[in-house]
Amino acid sequence: MGTSRWWNGFGARPDAPESAPPRSPEALVAEALRARSRPGLFEDRVAELAADAHALRALMTRLRNGVTTAWERGWQPVDLARHASRRLGPRHERLAADVIAAEMRSYAPAAVDARWRDQLEAIEARVWWDGDHTRAWCEAEDTTPEVLAACAVELLDLFLALPRLAMIGPRPGTAGARSPAPGADEDEVDQRMLGKVRALLSKAESTEFPEEAEALSTRAQELMARHSIDHALLDAESGTGTEPAGRRLAVDTPYDGPKAALLTVVADANRCRAVWHRELGFSTVLGFPADVAAVEMMFTSLLVQATTAMVHAGPHRDAAGRSRTRSFRHAFLNAYASRIGERLRETTLRVTAETGGQDLLPVLAARGQAVDDVVETLFPHLIKGRARPVSNHEGWAAGRAAAELASLSARPEVSSR
């Protein structure tokens, strides 16, 4: 007979393996990342991270490094915060803003482009805590270290998978060392003109009278078109003009396709180009700074007006009682974008003819070519997409009608000064 073994339940079992050596903080972080897609195991790994102060610090360091890598891949602060919110949620967006603020402390203020500082302010990326950020964050969110660890790992996983984007502005640490790369800068745009346009569009969004909204939007587009022409002539005369710029604008679901189409026609009418990144929820608008600023304001206002009119139309059903609301709204917004594009182009062409006529065409053609060259450089493999077919003719007709009321139809002549 072989020798029997027994265990009385106290102390180590005779045949029990030796306990595994403690894992390093970096190993705990790596294991949590690998367990991201396995819910039960992920919770265990997150609990281990939260219980180890060194591992939690290692995790936050990895997260800050992930932000640095995002800058190198062409992402900017607003892009990163918006992506975190879109994919993970508001709490992750707030954590991303904090990590961005912590990472930005490593740069001298003079080495950070003004456009980045504006974005940091927009997402409230500031160092608001004293001492230990992890403890302060848990207190501010009224949550536990386990929740912080889970959010941080999920955010890190998102950062590690970020695709490379076109570089449309100088990264932190490089600003001031060279000429600004393409990036819309409102400092190059007449702030008084922007204020007038914002005021006109704000009134257009709030008025209850469609004819008044139409007139206000028309006046706004005329101001922007004249301002763009003034900039073009000034640059042509001086020979030291600005260069094409870029800015990313959110294009959110639902109905992101028609919304992207609306942005495209607004961009085209203002001598810009819009490149839609559907999977990322935004479009990159490229053009001269004054024109890019105009596109953002006009698109935002028209989208508000379109959404208001679309919701006012209410739900729709077919003869059998089945919901047709989604197809109606999809068709509505597509038709709205189509008609708005026609109206915007009419206004821009009219203002161009009134302002400079044939003498202005070579100047505008040169600027258009400069924008096209930037698009080709930043997006050499650009593919032109095709819009989804529209199946709801009622929605199409309603969208065209709404665009007639909110768009930029010809009005009596407006003086250029």
XYZ file of C-alpha atoms in Angstrom:
417
model
C 0.000 0.000 0.000
C 1.125 3.474 -0.702
C 1.565 5.991 2.004
C -1.703 7.793 2.773
C -1.896 11.575 3.205
C -4.283 13.575 5.331
C -4.992 17.198 6.130
C -6.620 18.457 9.287
C -7.724 21.804 7.823
C -5.176 23.853 9.716
C -2.103 25.314 8.081
C -1.072 24.531 4.520
C -2.181 21.372 2.792
C 0.720 18.958 2.335
C 0.127 18.842 -1.428
C -0.827 22.530 -1.884
C 1.372 24.493 -4.302
C 3.421 27.346 -2.976
C 1.686 30.699 -3.135
C 2.463 32.717 -6.255
C 4.868 35.604 -5.810
C 3.257 39.053 -5.681
C 2.722 40.594 -9.095
C 4.156 43.974 -10.017
C 1.818 46.978 -10.403
C 2.465 46.971 -14.153
C 1.500 43.283 -14.330
C -1.766 43.959 -12.497
C -2.602 46.703 -14.992
C -1.778 44.437 -17.937
C -3.920 41.613 -16.538
C -6.877 43.972 -16.044
C -6.568 45.121 -19.644
C -6.512 41.519 -20.887
C -9.616 40.734 -18.815
C -11.538 43.691 -20.253
C -13.868 41.484 -22.323
C -14.484 38.912 -19.546
C -16.902 40.489 -17.024
C -16.368 38.208 -14.041
C -12.588 38.097 -14.352
C -12.469 41.830 -15.072
C -14.189 42.609 -11.780
C -11.648 40.481 -9.917
C -8.702 42.180 -11.614
C -10.171 45.630 -10.969
C -10.614 44.778 -7.283
C -6.939 43.779 -7.120
C -5.926 47.056 -8.733
C -8.070 49.123 -6.394
C -6.599 47.375 -3.340
C -3.017 48.155 -4.376
C -2.076 51.831 -4.184
C 1.066 51.253 -6.250
C -0.923 49.498 -8.976
C -3.510 52.285 -9.034
C -0.747 54.869 -9.503
C 0.770 52.746 -12.278
C -2.630 52.628 -13.961
C -3.020 56.423 -13.869
C 0.507 56.818 -15.250
C -0.368 54.509 -18.144
C -3.486 56.576 -18.721
C -1.514 59.834 -18.917
C 0.912 58.173 -21.323
C -2.106 57.145 -23.371
C -3.077 60.805 -23.668
C 0.418 61.674 -24.925
C 0.146 58.930 -27.516
C -3.264 60.289 -28.568
C -1.661 63.683 -29.297
C 0.960 61.941 -31.421
C -1.824 60.219 -33.364
C -3.463 63.530 -34.243
C -6.152 63.676 -31.558
C -6.983 66.905 -29.758
C -8.532 67.537 -26.304
C -12.141 67.972 -27.455
C -11.827 64.930 -29.747
C -10.599 62.757 -26.908
C -13.186 63.868 -24.353
C -16.028 63.553 -26.856
C -14.852 60.080 -27.917
C -14.726 58.943 -24.283
C -18.256 60.201 -23.670
C -19.602 58.692 -26.884
C -18.108 55.248 -26.336
C -18.121 54.941 -22.542
C -20.197 57.672 -20.888
C -20.129 61.010 -19.006
C -18.173 59.679 -16.007
C -15.406 58.454 -18.320
C -15.435 61.831 -20.062
C -14.852 63.586 -16.733
C -11.988 61.241 -15.899
C -10.508 61.822 -19.355
C -10.629 65.590 -18.792
C -8.769 65.171 -15.493
C -6.114 62.943 -17.037
C -5.692 65.406 -19.903
C -5.254 68.227 -17.374
C -2.649 66.212 -15.472
C -0.772 65.373 -18.667
C -0.764 68.995 -19.841
C 1.174 70.048 -16.736
C 4.301 68.640 -18.359
C 4.305 71.370 -21.041
C 5.379 74.977 -20.734
C 2.421 77.318 -21.392
C 4.270 78.980 -24.269
C 4.603 75.593 -25.985
C 0.832 74.988 -26.049
C -1.096 76.404 -29.000
C -3.875 78.877 -28.168
C -6.398 76.645 -29.922
C -5.514 73.825 -27.537
C -5.948 76.098 -24.542
C -9.423 76.992 -25.807
C -10.267 73.304 -26.094
C -8.964 72.566 -22.609
C -11.237 75.275 -21.268
C -14.179 73.928 -23.276
C -13.912 70.449 -21.718
C -13.027 71.882 -18.270
C -9.671 70.122 -18.231
C -8.045 71.721 -15.197
C -6.184 70.522 -12.132
C -8.885 71.085 -9.514
C -7.559 68.654 -6.924
C -4.836 68.967 -4.272
C -2.563 66.025 -3.581
C -3.845 62.552 -4.455
C -6.078 62.720 -7.521
C -7.470 59.197 -7.081
C -8.841 59.961 -3.619
C -10.175 63.372 -4.696
C -11.859 61.868 -7.781
C -13.623 59.184 -5.738
C -14.880 61.806 -3.317
C -16.054 64.123 -6.110
C -17.836 61.274 -7.907
C -19.123 59.808 -4.609
C -17.843 56.399 -5.595
C -15.266 53.731 -4.720
C -11.683 53.001 -5.802
C -13.040 49.922 -7.618
C -15.200 52.136 -9.823
C -12.236 54.440 -10.461
C -10.034 51.485 -11.417
C -12.703 50.093 -13.752
C -13.210 53.474 -15.443
C -9.480 54.002 -15.808
C -8.876 50.568 -17.355
C -11.791 51.019 -19.761
C -10.503 54.466 -20.725
C -6.967 53.156 -21.206
C -8.288 50.348 -23.390
C -10.092 52.970 -25.501
C -6.972 55.149 -25.793
C -4.804 52.227 -26.867
C -7.167 51.506 -29.768
C -7.344 55.079 -31.114
C -6.808 55.298 -34.868
C -4.387 57.795 -36.362
C -5.975 61.087 -37.467
C -4.802 63.842 -39.769
C -2.654 66.335 -37.858
C -4.559 69.643 -38.023
C -2.662 71.606 -35.409
C 0.657 71.719 -33.534
C 0.941 69.240 -30.682
C 1.725 70.472 -27.164
C 5.428 71.116 -26.873
C 5.770 72.160 -30.514
C 3.712 75.360 -30.655
C 5.832 78.447 -31.250
C 8.685 76.406 -32.678
C 7.269 76.593 -36.194
C 4.453 78.158 -38.180
C 1.029 76.981 -37.086
C -0.181 73.875 -38.840
C -3.698 73.919 -40.247
C -6.122 74.670 -37.420
C -8.949 77.145 -37.251
C -8.042 80.128 -35.103
C -10.737 82.670 -34.369
C -8.040 85.236 -33.508
C -7.571 85.529 -37.283
C -11.281 86.249 -37.709
C -12.977 89.594 -37.062
C -14.565 89.122 -33.653
C -17.083 91.891 -34.277
C -18.293 90.092 -37.382
C -18.542 86.809 -35.481
C -20.565 88.530 -32.796
C -23.015 89.902 -35.343
C -23.392 86.522 -37.031
C -23.931 84.723 -33.727
C -26.582 87.241 -32.743
C -28.416 86.851 -36.062
C -28.353 83.062 -35.914
C -29.437 83.046 -32.282
C -32.495 85.105 -33.226
C -33.183 82.790 -36.168
C -33.183 79.799 -33.828
C -35.517 81.377 -31.302
C -38.096 83.180 -33.440
C -41.533 81.657 -33.928
C -41.895 83.242 -37.382
C -40.358 81.219 -40.248
C -40.053 84.239 -42.550
C -38.055 86.108 -39.902
C -35.765 83.094 -39.393
C -35.189 82.950 -43.138
C -34.291 86.649 -43.330
C -31.960 86.438 -40.326
C -30.168 83.376 -41.682
C -29.838 85.068 -45.072
C -28.285 88.126 -43.491
C -25.867 85.945 -41.513
C -24.717 84.103 -44.638
C -24.305 87.389 -46.500
C -22.134 88.807 -43.713
C -19.970 85.696 -43.692
C -19.652 85.644 -47.485
C -18.626 89.307 -47.620
C -16.167 88.826 -44.785
C -14.630 85.840 -46.579
C -14.223 87.913 -49.731
C -12.624 90.766 -47.772
C -10.102 88.322 -46.313
C -9.377 86.856 -49.746
C -8.706 90.282 -51.278
C -6.575 91.399 -48.344
C -4.476 88.237 -48.519
C -4.061 88.600 -52.289
C -2.913 92.219 -51.949
C -0.504 91.623 -49.074
C 0.885 88.294 -50.251
C 1.243 87.214 -46.614
C -2.162 85.741 -45.996
C -3.295 82.928 -43.754
C -3.229 79.277 -44.731
C -6.097 76.777 -44.876
C -7.226 75.609 -41.471
C -8.973 72.624 -39.936
C -11.520 71.981 -37.220
C -13.417 68.857 -36.152
C -17.157 69.188 -35.574
C -19.387 66.627 -33.894
C -21.858 64.748 -36.101
C -23.969 62.775 -33.663
C -26.476 59.984 -34.000
C -29.303 59.514 -34.675
C -29.511 60.439 -38.375
C -25.800 61.101 -38.556
C -25.768 60.586 -42.330
C -28.168 63.444 -43.122
C -26.444 65.634 -40.522
C -23.082 64.997 -42.194
C -24.713 65.882 -45.521
C -25.938 69.167 -44.044
C -22.431 69.992 -42.825
C -21.011 69.141 -46.250
C -23.321 71.536 -48.121
C -22.706 74.313 -45.585
C -18.945 73.775 -45.981
C -19.122 73.759 -49.783
C -21.152 76.981 -49.861
C -18.522 78.659 -47.686
C -15.558 77.449 -49.774
C -14.578 74.726 -47.338
C -14.466 70.930 -47.473
C -15.917 68.501 -44.927
C -14.551 64.980 -44.412
C -16.860 62.707 -42.407
C -15.416 60.121 -39.994
C -18.607 58.172 -39.425
C -17.226 55.626 -36.977
C -15.775 58.402 -34.801
C -18.798 60.700 -34.775
C -17.269 63.849 -36.269
C -16.276 65.596 -39.491
C -13.085 67.491 -40.248
C -13.817 70.843 -41.883
C -10.965 72.358 -43.899
C -10.800 75.891 -45.260
C -9.483 79.346 -44.450
C -9.989 80.371 -40.791
C -12.781 82.892 -41.382
C -14.634 80.390 -43.552
C -14.220 77.517 -41.089
C -15.589 79.678 -38.279
C -18.540 80.577 -40.505
C -19.242 76.935 -41.302
C -19.327 75.957 -37.634
C -21.748 78.712 -36.712
C -24.070 78.195 -39.691
C -24.121 74.389 -39.361
C -24.885 74.560 -35.646
C -27.724 77.017 -36.181
C -29.275 75.221 -39.153
C -29.124 71.903 -37.312
C -31.043 73.443 -34.407
C -33.647 74.844 -36.805
C -33.937 71.563 -38.720
C -34.308 69.503 -35.556
C -36.971 71.840 -34.197
C -38.978 71.638 -37.420
C -38.539 67.859 -37.623
C -39.725 67.262 -34.055
C -42.615 69.669 -34.582
C -43.783 67.450 -37.472
C -44.418 64.726 -34.878
C -44.481 60.912 -35.235
C -45.662 59.259 -38.439
C -47.368 55.946 -39.199
C -48.375 54.197 -42.388
C -51.898 53.087 -43.337
C -51.447 49.854 -41.363
C -50.492 51.752 -38.197
C -46.788 50.857 -38.351
C -44.312 53.518 -37.262
C -42.700 55.449 -40.087
C -41.130 58.092 -37.877
C -37.539 57.020 -38.436
C -37.779 56.882 -42.234
C -39.732 60.171 -42.219
C -37.039 61.954 -40.204
C -34.228 60.452 -42.263
C -35.888 61.714 -45.450
C -36.747 65.052 -43.807
C -33.143 65.830 -42.881
C -31.774 64.667 -46.246
C -34.212 66.905 -48.099
C -33.474 69.768 -45.723
C -29.730 69.437 -46.391
C -30.281 69.280 -50.152
C -32.404 72.413 -50.295
C -30.255 74.316 -47.807
C -27.229 73.606 -49.999
C -28.983 75.096 -53.007
C -30.020 78.194 -51.088
C -26.613 78.766 -49.517
C -24.885 78.519 -52.885
C -27.354 80.992 -54.386
C -26.621 83.518 -51.646
C -22.859 83.091 -51.877
C -22.859 83.452 -55.668
C -25.040 86.550 -55.450
C -22.802 88.218 -52.860
C -19.697 87.332 -54.880
C -21.174 88.903 -58.002
C -22.213 92.038 -56.108
C -18.851 92.430 -54.389
C -16.170 91.662 -56.940
C -17.546 90.116 -60.078
C -15.146 88.580 -62.580
C -12.037 90.219 -61.073
C -12.542 88.286 -57.885
C -12.806 84.848 -59.492
C -9.022 84.184 -59.881
C -8.464 85.029 -56.211
C -11.227 82.706 -55.040
C -10.072 79.988 -57.433
C -6.573 80.137 -55.950
C -7.948 79.853 -52.430
C -10.145 76.947 -53.481
C -7.129 75.174 -54.917
C -5.188 75.779 -51.694
C -7.981 74.120 -49.708
C -8.112 71.187 -52.141
C -4.345 70.753 -51.809
C -4.622 70.539 -48.005
C -7.424 67.978 -48.294
C -5.295 65.906 -50.665
C -2.291 66.117 -48.322
C -4.186 65.204 -45.147
C -6.536 62.655 -46.729
C -4.700 61.087 -49.697
C -6.968 58.032 -49.686
C -10.262 59.859 -49.321
C -13.296 57.940 -50.577
C -16.465 59.695 -51.667
C -19.484 58.093 -50.036
C -23.000 57.744 -51.364
C -26.078 58.795 -49.442
C -28.577 56.127 -48.408
C -31.671 56.074 -50.606
C -34.710 57.935 -49.298
C -37.898 55.862 -49.076
C -40.253 58.262 -47.321
C -41.505 60.832 -49.831
C -43.673 62.567 -47.238
C -40.591 63.221 -45.138
C -38.682 64.466 -48.194
C -41.432 66.948 -49.065
C -41.632 68.161 -45.458
C -37.875 68.618 -45.288
C -37.798 70.660 -48.493
C -40.622 72.825 -47.154
C -38.788 73.405 -43.875
C -35.615 74.359 -45.742
C -37.583 76.895 -47.790
C -38.618 78.600 -44.562
C -35.365 78.377 -42.597
C -32.883 78.664 -45.431
C -31.205 81.494 -47.252
C -33.482 82.514 -50.110
C -32.779 85.757 -51.931
C -33.832 88.894 -50.070
C -33.697 92.573 -51.049
C -30.134 93.833 -51.522
C -28.198 94.339 -48.336
C -25.402 96.887 -48.291
C -21.954 95.426 -47.884
C -20.904 97.922 -45.256
